[in-house]
GROMACS .gro file of C-alpha atoms in nm:
model
  344
    1MET     CA    1   1.528  -2.745   1.379
    2THR     CA    2   1.482  -2.932   1.067
    3ARG     CA    3   1.385  -3.277   1.047
    4GLN     CA    4   1.598  -3.562   0.956
    5ILE     CA    5   1.553  -3.883   0.793
    6SER     CA    6   1.804  -4.188   0.711
    7ARG     CA    7   1.823  -4.299   0.355
    8VAL     CA    8   2.048  -4.558   0.215
    9VAL     CA    9   2.346  -4.470  -0.061
   10VAL     CA   10   2.557  -4.706  -0.206
   11ALA     CA   11   2.899  -4.636  -0.301
   12GLY     CA   12   2.979  -5.009  -0.363
   13LEU     CA   13   2.904  -5.366  -0.254
   14ASP     CA   14   3.152  -5.308   0.054
   15ASP     CA   15   3.007  -4.978   0.118
   16VAL     CA   16   2.622  -4.934   0.192
   17THR     CA   17   2.554  -4.734   0.450
   18LEU     CA   18   2.269  -4.498   0.608
   19GLU     CA   19   2.304  -4.127   0.603
   20ARG     CA   20   2.116  -3.823   0.725
   21VAL     CA   21   1.894  -3.579   0.550
   22PRO     CA   22   1.664  -3.360   0.568
   23ALA     CA   23   1.309  -3.489   0.558
   24PRO     CA   24   1.176  -3.418   0.186
   25VAL     CA   25   0.856  -3.173   0.166
   26ALA     CA   26   0.589  -3.303  -0.089
   27GLY     CA   27   0.547  -3.046  -0.379
   28PRO     CA   28   0.312  -2.943  -0.617
   29GLY     CA   29   0.225  -3.224  -0.831
   30GLU     CA   30   0.410  -3.457  -0.540
   31VAL     CA   31   0.288  -3.723  -0.235
   32LEU     CA   32   0.553  -3.757   0.029
   33VAL     CA   33   0.502  -4.144   0.099
   34ARG     CA   34   0.653  -4.349   0.405
   35SER     CA   35   0.843  -4.631   0.310
   36THR     CA   36   0.761  -4.989   0.466
   37VAL     CA   37   0.928  -5.244   0.212
   38VAL     CA   38   1.142  -5.233  -0.043
   39GLY     CA   39   1.304  -5.503  -0.276
   40VAL     CA   40   1.645  -5.533  -0.374
   41CYS     CA   41   1.649  -5.586  -0.750
   42GLY     CA   42   1.922  -5.771  -0.953
   43SER     CA   43   2.032  -5.413  -1.126
   44ASP     CA   44   2.112  -5.315  -0.775
   45MET     CA   45   2.372  -5.593  -0.732
   46HIS     CA   46   2.525  -5.505  -1.092
   47ALA     CA   47   2.523  -5.128  -0.980
   48ALA     CA   48   2.666  -5.211  -0.659
   49LEU     CA   49   2.951  -5.419  -0.826
   50GLY     CA   50   3.040  -5.106  -1.055
   51LYS     CA   51   2.874  -5.276  -1.316
   52HIS     CA   52   2.540  -5.160  -1.428
   53PRO     CA   53   2.598  -5.014  -1.756
   54PHE     CA   54   2.339  -4.703  -1.692
   55ILE     CA   55   2.418  -4.621  -1.279
   56ASP     CA   56   2.677  -4.452  -1.130
   57LEU     CA   57   2.859  -4.494  -0.814
   58PRO     CA   58   2.760  -4.393  -0.547
   59TYR     CA   59   2.368  -4.382  -0.564
   60ARG     CA   60   2.029  -4.371  -0.362
   61PRO     CA   61   1.853  -4.735  -0.419
   62GLY     CA   62   1.490  -4.815  -0.384
   63HIS     CA   63   1.308  -4.867  -0.713
   64GLU     CA   64   1.085  -5.167  -0.609
   65VAL     CA   65   0.912  -4.967  -0.336
   66VAL     CA   66   0.589  -4.967  -0.112
   67GLY     CA   67   0.456  -4.726   0.106
   68VAL     CA   68   0.188  -4.502   0.272
   69VAL     CA   69   0.131  -4.140   0.139
   70THR     CA   70   0.156  -3.900   0.449
   71ALA     CA   71   0.071  -3.557   0.271
   72THR     CA   72   0.011  -3.435  -0.085
   73GLY     CA   73   0.127  -3.156  -0.297
   74ASP     CA   74  -0.107  -2.875  -0.421
   75GLY     CA   75  -0.270  -3.015  -0.741
   76VAL     CA   76  -0.282  -3.427  -0.618
   77ALA     CA   77  -0.650  -3.519  -0.633
   78ALA     CA   78  -0.634  -3.912  -0.737
   79VAL     CA   79  -0.435  -4.001  -0.489
   80ALA     CA   80  -0.473  -3.948  -0.075
   81VAL     CA   81  -0.315  -3.940   0.255
   82GLY     CA   82  -0.353  -4.269   0.413
   83ASP     CA   83  -0.324  -4.426   0.039
   84ARG     CA   84  -0.119  -4.720   0.028
   85ILE     CA   85   0.064  -4.751  -0.302
   86VAL     CA   86   0.337  -4.877  -0.505
   87VAL     CA   87   0.591  -4.704  -0.695
   88GLU     CA   88   0.594  -4.734  -1.105
   89PRO     CA   89   0.976  -4.589  -1.126
   90ASN     CA   90   1.045  -4.498  -1.521
   91LEU     CA   91   1.043  -4.085  -1.492
   92TYR     CA   92   0.966  -3.982  -1.815
   93CYS     CA   93   0.933  -3.645  -2.029
   94GLY     CA   94   0.590  -3.679  -2.177
   95GLU     CA   95   0.728  -3.498  -2.493
   96CYS     CA   96   0.920  -3.692  -2.736
   97ALA     CA   97   0.796  -3.906  -2.982
   98GLN     CA   98   0.794  -4.194  -2.798
   99CYS     CA   99   0.638  -4.064  -2.502
  100ARG     CA  100   0.366  -3.953  -2.733
  101ALA     CA  101   0.302  -4.287  -2.886
  102GLY     CA  102   0.275  -4.471  -2.511
  103ARG     CA  103   0.614  -4.631  -2.510
  104TYR     CA  104   0.745  -4.361  -2.219
  105ASN     CA  105   0.916  -4.708  -2.072
  106ILE     CA  106   1.174  -4.598  -2.357
  107CYS     CA  107   1.169  -4.195  -2.343
  108ARG     CA  108   1.463  -4.025  -2.452
  109LYS     CA  109   1.492  -3.855  -2.130
  110LEU     CA  110   1.404  -4.157  -1.941
  111GLU     CA  111   1.542  -4.140  -1.542
  112VAL     CA  112   1.463  -4.444  -1.337
  113PHE     CA  113   1.339  -4.341  -0.983
  114GLY     CA  114   1.607  -4.489  -0.714
  115CYS     CA  115   1.876  -4.555  -1.009
  116GLN     CA  116   1.921  -4.209  -1.166
  117THR     CA  117   1.760  -4.032  -0.905
  118PRO     CA  118   1.746  -4.078  -0.540
  119GLY     CA  119   1.487  -4.400  -0.414
  120GLY     CA  120   1.231  -4.527  -0.176
  121LEU     CA  121   1.515  -4.677   0.051
  122ALA     CA  122   1.467  -4.413   0.277
  123GLU     CA  123   1.233  -4.355   0.582
  124LEU     CA  124   1.090  -4.079   0.364
  125PHE     CA  125   1.063  -3.985   0.023
  126THR     CA  126   0.845  -3.794  -0.278
  127ILE     CA  127   0.796  -3.895  -0.579
  128PRO     CA  128   0.508  -3.755  -0.848
  129ALA     CA  129   0.160  -3.882  -0.799
  130GLY     CA  130   0.127  -4.008  -1.114
  131ARG     CA  131   0.435  -4.304  -1.067
  132VAL     CA  132   0.231  -4.458  -0.780
  133HIS     CA  133  -0.014  -4.699  -0.812
  134VAL     CA  134  -0.309  -4.751  -0.483
  135LEU     CA  135  -0.315  -5.082  -0.385
  136PRO     CA  136  -0.574  -5.310  -0.303
  137ASP     CA  137  -0.685  -5.283   0.077
  138ALA     CA  138  -0.659  -5.711   0.081
  139MET     CA  139  -0.283  -5.725  -0.046
  140THR     CA  140   0.012  -5.725   0.216
  141ASP     CA  141   0.305  -5.513   0.148
  142THR     CA  142   0.513  -5.816   0.093
  143GLN     CA  143   0.279  -5.936  -0.217
  144ALA     CA  144   0.259  -5.577  -0.297
  145ALA     CA  145   0.711  -5.561  -0.304
  146LEU     CA  146   0.672  -5.825  -0.600
  147ILE     CA  147   0.454  -5.580  -0.826
  148GLU     CA  148   0.747  -5.422  -1.008
  149PRO     CA  149   0.937  -5.728  -1.047
  150LEU     CA  150   0.640  -5.875  -1.193
  151ALA     CA  151   0.608  -5.596  -1.419
  152THR     CA  152   0.886  -5.619  -1.573
  153PRO     CA  153   0.838  -5.987  -1.749
  154LEU     CA  154   0.499  -5.888  -1.864
  155GLY     CA  155   0.634  -5.616  -2.044
  156ALA     CA  156   0.852  -5.836  -2.211
  157LEU     CA  157   0.560  -6.047  -2.270
  158ALA     CA  158   0.377  -5.785  -2.486
  159LYS     CA  159   0.687  -5.830  -2.698
  160SER     CA  160   0.674  -6.175  -2.748
  161GLY     CA  161   0.315  -6.209  -2.934
  162ASP     CA  162   0.024  -6.384  -2.770
  163LEU     CA  163   0.182  -6.712  -2.620
  164HIS     CA  164  -0.111  -6.941  -2.594
  165GLY     CA  165  -0.033  -7.308  -2.736
  166ARG     CA  166   0.337  -7.206  -2.805
  167THR     CA  167   0.644  -7.292  -2.622
  168VAL     CA  168   0.914  -7.087  -2.458
  169ALA     CA  169   1.253  -7.113  -2.298
  170ILE     CA  170   1.357  -6.903  -2.025
  171LEU     CA  171   1.722  -6.844  -1.979
  172GLY     CA  172   1.785  -6.782  -1.610
  173ALA     CA  173   1.615  -6.840  -1.276
  174GLY     CA  174   1.630  -6.532  -1.113
  175PRO     CA  175   1.347  -6.364  -0.978
  176ILE     CA  176   1.261  -6.239  -1.322
  177GLY     CA  177   1.313  -6.557  -1.481
  178LEU     CA  178   1.072  -6.717  -1.276
  179LEU     CA  179   0.810  -6.488  -1.270
  180LEU     CA  180   0.858  -6.467  -1.645
  181LEU     CA  181   0.766  -6.862  -1.625
  182VAL     CA  182   0.461  -6.786  -1.389
  183ALA     CA  183   0.356  -6.555  -1.655
  184ALA     CA  184   0.343  -6.726  -1.958
  185LYS     CA  185   0.203  -7.049  -1.826
  186HIS     CA  186  -0.071  -6.834  -1.712
  187ARG     CA  187  -0.061  -6.666  -2.069
  188GLY     CA  188  -0.098  -7.029  -2.203
  189ALA     CA  189   0.226  -7.133  -2.304
  190SER     CA  190   0.230  -7.508  -2.418
  191LYS     CA  191   0.520  -7.602  -2.258
  192VAL     CA  192   0.828  -7.415  -2.072
  193VAL     CA  193   1.162  -7.494  -2.035
  194VAL     CA  194   1.415  -7.260  -1.809
  195THR     CA  195   1.764  -7.291  -1.781
  196ASP     CA  196   2.020  -7.193  -1.503
  197LEU     CA  197   2.321  -7.287  -1.325
  198LEU     CA  198   2.194  -7.344  -0.995
  199GLU     CA  199   2.032  -7.670  -0.941
  200SER     CA  200   1.809  -7.482  -0.670
  201GLN     CA  201   1.677  -7.308  -0.869
  202ARG     CA  202   1.596  -7.545  -1.130
  203ALA     CA  203   1.436  -7.696  -0.907
  204ARG     CA  204   1.186  -7.386  -0.774
  205ALA     CA  205   1.149  -7.341  -1.187
  206LEU     CA  206   0.984  -7.696  -1.155
  207ARG     CA  207   0.807  -7.664  -0.844
  208LEU     CA  208   0.680  -7.283  -1.048
  209GLY     CA  209   0.532  -7.531  -1.374
  210ALA     CA  210   0.858  -7.499  -1.558
  211ASP     CA  211   0.798  -7.838  -1.786
  212ALA     CA  212   1.177  -7.922  -1.766
  213ALA     CA  213   1.471  -7.690  -1.613
  214PHE     CA  214   1.819  -7.771  -1.780
  215PRO     CA  215   2.168  -7.671  -1.618
  216ALA     CA  216   2.280  -7.345  -1.841
  217ASP     CA  217   2.602  -7.486  -1.933
  218SER     CA  218   2.475  -7.819  -2.075
  219ALA     CA  219   2.693  -7.892  -2.391
  220ASP     CA  220   2.365  -8.047  -2.502
  221LEU     CA  221   2.129  -7.762  -2.396
  222ALA     CA  222   1.935  -7.717  -2.757
  223GLU     CA  223   1.881  -8.085  -2.761
  224ARG     CA  224   1.738  -8.144  -2.502
  225SER     CA  225   1.525  -7.862  -2.483
  226GLY     CA  226   1.416  -7.964  -2.792
  227GLU     CA  227   1.303  -8.326  -2.665
  228THR     CA  228   1.083  -8.131  -2.425
  229LEU     CA  229   0.915  -7.902  -2.646
  230HIS     CA  230   0.896  -8.117  -2.962
  231GLY     CA  231   1.129  -7.881  -3.175
  232PRO     CA  232   1.333  -7.492  -3.113
  233ALA     CA  233   1.117  -7.285  -2.880
  234ASP     CA  234   0.896  -7.059  -3.047
  235VAL     CA  235   0.986  -6.765  -2.846
  236VAL     CA  236   1.321  -6.724  -2.609
  237PHE     CA  237   1.372  -6.485  -2.333
  238ASP     CA  238   1.738  -6.388  -2.220
  239CYS     CA  239   1.694  -6.322  -1.857
  240VAL     CA  240   2.087  -6.362  -1.820
  241SER     CA  241   2.256  -6.148  -2.088
  242ARG     CA  242   2.567  -6.254  -1.996
  243GLY     CA  243   2.847  -6.445  -2.156
  244HIS     CA  244   2.711  -6.697  -2.443
  245SER     CA  245   2.316  -6.663  -2.294
  246LEU     CA  246   2.245  -6.429  -2.592
  247ALA     CA  247   2.415  -6.704  -2.876
  248GLN     CA  248   2.234  -6.987  -2.669
  249ALA     CA  249   1.891  -6.833  -2.715
  250VAL     CA  250   1.972  -6.801  -3.101
  251ASP     CA  251   2.051  -7.159  -3.113
  252LEU     CA  252   1.720  -7.247  -2.898
  253VAL     CA  253   1.479  -7.072  -3.112
  254THR     CA  254   1.285  -7.188  -3.427
  255LYS     CA  255   1.318  -7.005  -3.738
  256GLY     CA  256   1.088  -6.717  -3.785
  257GLY     CA  257   1.077  -6.716  -3.375
  258THR     CA  258   1.137  -6.464  -3.140
  259VAL     CA  259   1.409  -6.371  -2.882
  260VAL     CA  260   1.338  -6.139  -2.635
  261VAL     CA  261   1.652  -5.971  -2.432
  262VAL     CA  262   1.540  -5.858  -2.100
  263GLY     CA  263   1.865  -5.895  -1.850
  264VAL     CA  264   2.063  -5.600  -1.872
  265GLY     CA  265   2.375  -5.685  -2.013
  266ALA     CA  266   2.717  -5.536  -1.931
  267ALA     CA  267   2.856  -5.279  -2.192
  268GLY     CA  268   3.079  -5.449  -2.444
  269THR     CA  269   3.039  -5.705  -2.708
  270THR     CA  270   2.827  -6.024  -2.672
  271PRO     CA  271   2.927  -6.300  -2.876
  272VAL     CA  272   2.608  -6.375  -3.146
  273ARG     CA  273   2.586  -6.526  -3.495
  274VAL     CA  274   2.441  -6.259  -3.665
  275ASP     CA  275   2.439  -6.494  -4.020
  276LEU     CA  276   2.201  -6.706  -3.784
  277ILE     CA  277   1.982  -6.423  -3.724
  278GLN     CA  278   1.959  -6.341  -4.085
  279ASP     CA  279   1.924  -6.687  -4.254
  280ARG     CA  280   1.667  -6.780  -3.990
  281GLU     CA  281   1.461  -6.453  -3.962
  282ILE     CA  282   1.551  -6.437  -3.611
  283ARG     CA  283   1.308  -6.117  -3.455
  284LEU     CA  284   1.542  -5.985  -3.149
  285VAL     CA  285   1.424  -5.734  -2.989
  286GLY     CA  286   1.518  -5.555  -2.622
  287SER     CA  287   1.222  -5.522  -2.344
  288LEU     CA  288   1.303  -5.254  -2.134
  289MET     CA  289   1.096  -5.231  -1.829
  290TYR     CA  290   0.691  -5.154  -1.861
  291VAL     CA  291   0.403  -4.922  -1.897
  292ALA     CA  292   0.095  -4.868  -1.647
  293ASP     CA  293  -0.081  -5.153  -1.772
  294ASN     CA  294   0.216  -5.395  -1.704
  295PHE     CA  295   0.167  -5.266  -1.377
  296ILE     CA  296  -0.226  -5.267  -1.323
  297GLU     CA  297  -0.231  -5.642  -1.460
  298ALA     CA  298   0.082  -5.745  -1.222
  299ILE     CA  299  -0.177  -5.599  -0.906
  300SER     CA  300  -0.456  -5.826  -1.047
  301LEU     CA  301  -0.238  -6.134  -1.090
  302ILE     CA  302  -0.045  -6.090  -0.708
  303GLY     CA  303  -0.420  -5.996  -0.599
  304ALA     CA  304  -0.577  -6.297  -0.755
  305GLY     CA  305  -0.272  -6.533  -0.639
  306VAL     CA  306  -0.120  -6.618  -0.957
  307VAL     CA  307   0.213  -6.601  -0.790
  308ASP     CA  308   0.319  -6.804  -0.524
  309ILE     CA  309   0.526  -6.552  -0.281
  310ALA     CA  310   0.649  -6.799  -0.028
  311GLU     CA  311   0.904  -6.905  -0.330
  312PHE     CA  312   1.047  -6.576  -0.413
  313VAL     CA  313   1.029  -6.436  -0.120
  314THR     CA  314   1.376  -6.554   0.045
  315ALA     CA  315   1.506  -6.313   0.308
  316THR     CA  316   1.381  -5.962   0.468
  317PHE     CA  317   1.614  -5.758   0.673
  318PRO     CA  318   1.545  -5.400   0.840
  319LEU     CA  319   1.687  -5.061   0.750
  320HIS     CA  320   1.945  -5.070   0.953
  321ASP     CA  321   2.096  -5.353   0.833
  322ALA     CA  322   2.074  -5.284   0.447
  323ASP     CA  323   2.422  -5.347   0.406
  324LYS     CA  324   2.334  -5.758   0.527
  325ALA     CA  325   2.070  -5.717   0.263
  326PHE     CA  326   2.259  -5.628  -0.023
  327ALA     CA  327   2.514  -5.872   0.120
  328ALA     CA  328   2.246  -6.192   0.075
  329SER     CA  329   2.141  -6.047  -0.229
  330ARG     CA  330   2.459  -6.157  -0.395
  331ASP     CA  331   2.407  -6.500  -0.305
  332PRO     CA  332   2.262  -6.685  -0.591
  333GLU     CA  333   2.051  -6.895  -0.359
  334GLN     CA  334   1.845  -6.590  -0.304
  335VAL     CA  335   1.554  -6.521  -0.481
  336LYS     CA  336   1.413  -6.195  -0.380
  337VAL     CA  337   1.544  -6.012  -0.033
  338LEU     CA  338   1.340  -5.722   0.099
  339ILE     CA  339   1.405  -5.434   0.333
  340THR     CA  340   1.095  -5.310   0.576
  341VAL     CA  341   1.149  -4.959   0.681
  342ALA     CA  342   1.001  -4.884   1.043
  343GLY     CA  343   0.769  -4.610   1.093
  344SER     CA  344   0.927  -4.308   1.085
   0.00000   0.00000   0.00000
């Protein structure tokens, strides 16, 4: 009889269930991985609500996944059985112009493991061996669960230029915004202000090193931010990409400055003053995911204790309570919800 495993399938925020499927087998160039910890991402929330522009329901989540290699397919040499790994989930063709230029995060045929393909929120999964990074022995699974979330801000920072001595505004104090704060301060930003609607998240931002944290709906946000930064921000990171956040970003950034769009926006029109972008020579750039260098740096920073894990991991659920984990993740007071997977 074919062995069966449990895997999460999401048809909606109120329809998160376990399905039983045949256990996968590692093919050539692949590894078979036993999941240990999986993070629930903001993108998972958007998808479950039917609001993600690039994820269709139903889908099988799990792109923030940590696990242990249990088998290797033919041709796999760099990863061995027993290695603890974290998945780098962007699946790329390797042949298009973007891939050949090393920008495989924007591959023309890009798919994301756990978004457009079945992911790691399962007892077992297979993935190409080149899409995993072996973890240091001293790193815990909980620490490792923040590697993928941290790699996204590091990818965004790579598009903003050298931050040393520069001022930064971050819109949104969710997991990505808070990790961006930590990384920006580590990179030498002179002052960083953060905005969020929730007082608790603003307080968390202050504990993590923000020089000031303001309500996102402040009518005088530009003035208050300018008082802290001694003028407009050199770089603004929009980790919200909702409503008027991009217009806010344009209002907060200095002439000749940079706005980096990090959050996944809803499909449709976002109001923004194009005339100001032109007149002030504002550099507006999107940032999608990461490449291997960002993952390697994330592993190094977390291993060095740069990220205060206790400020980020706010709830943990077992696999059989995945529905409760998704429900909890909808609570804006949560930062990072993890799902643990028992040995399979």
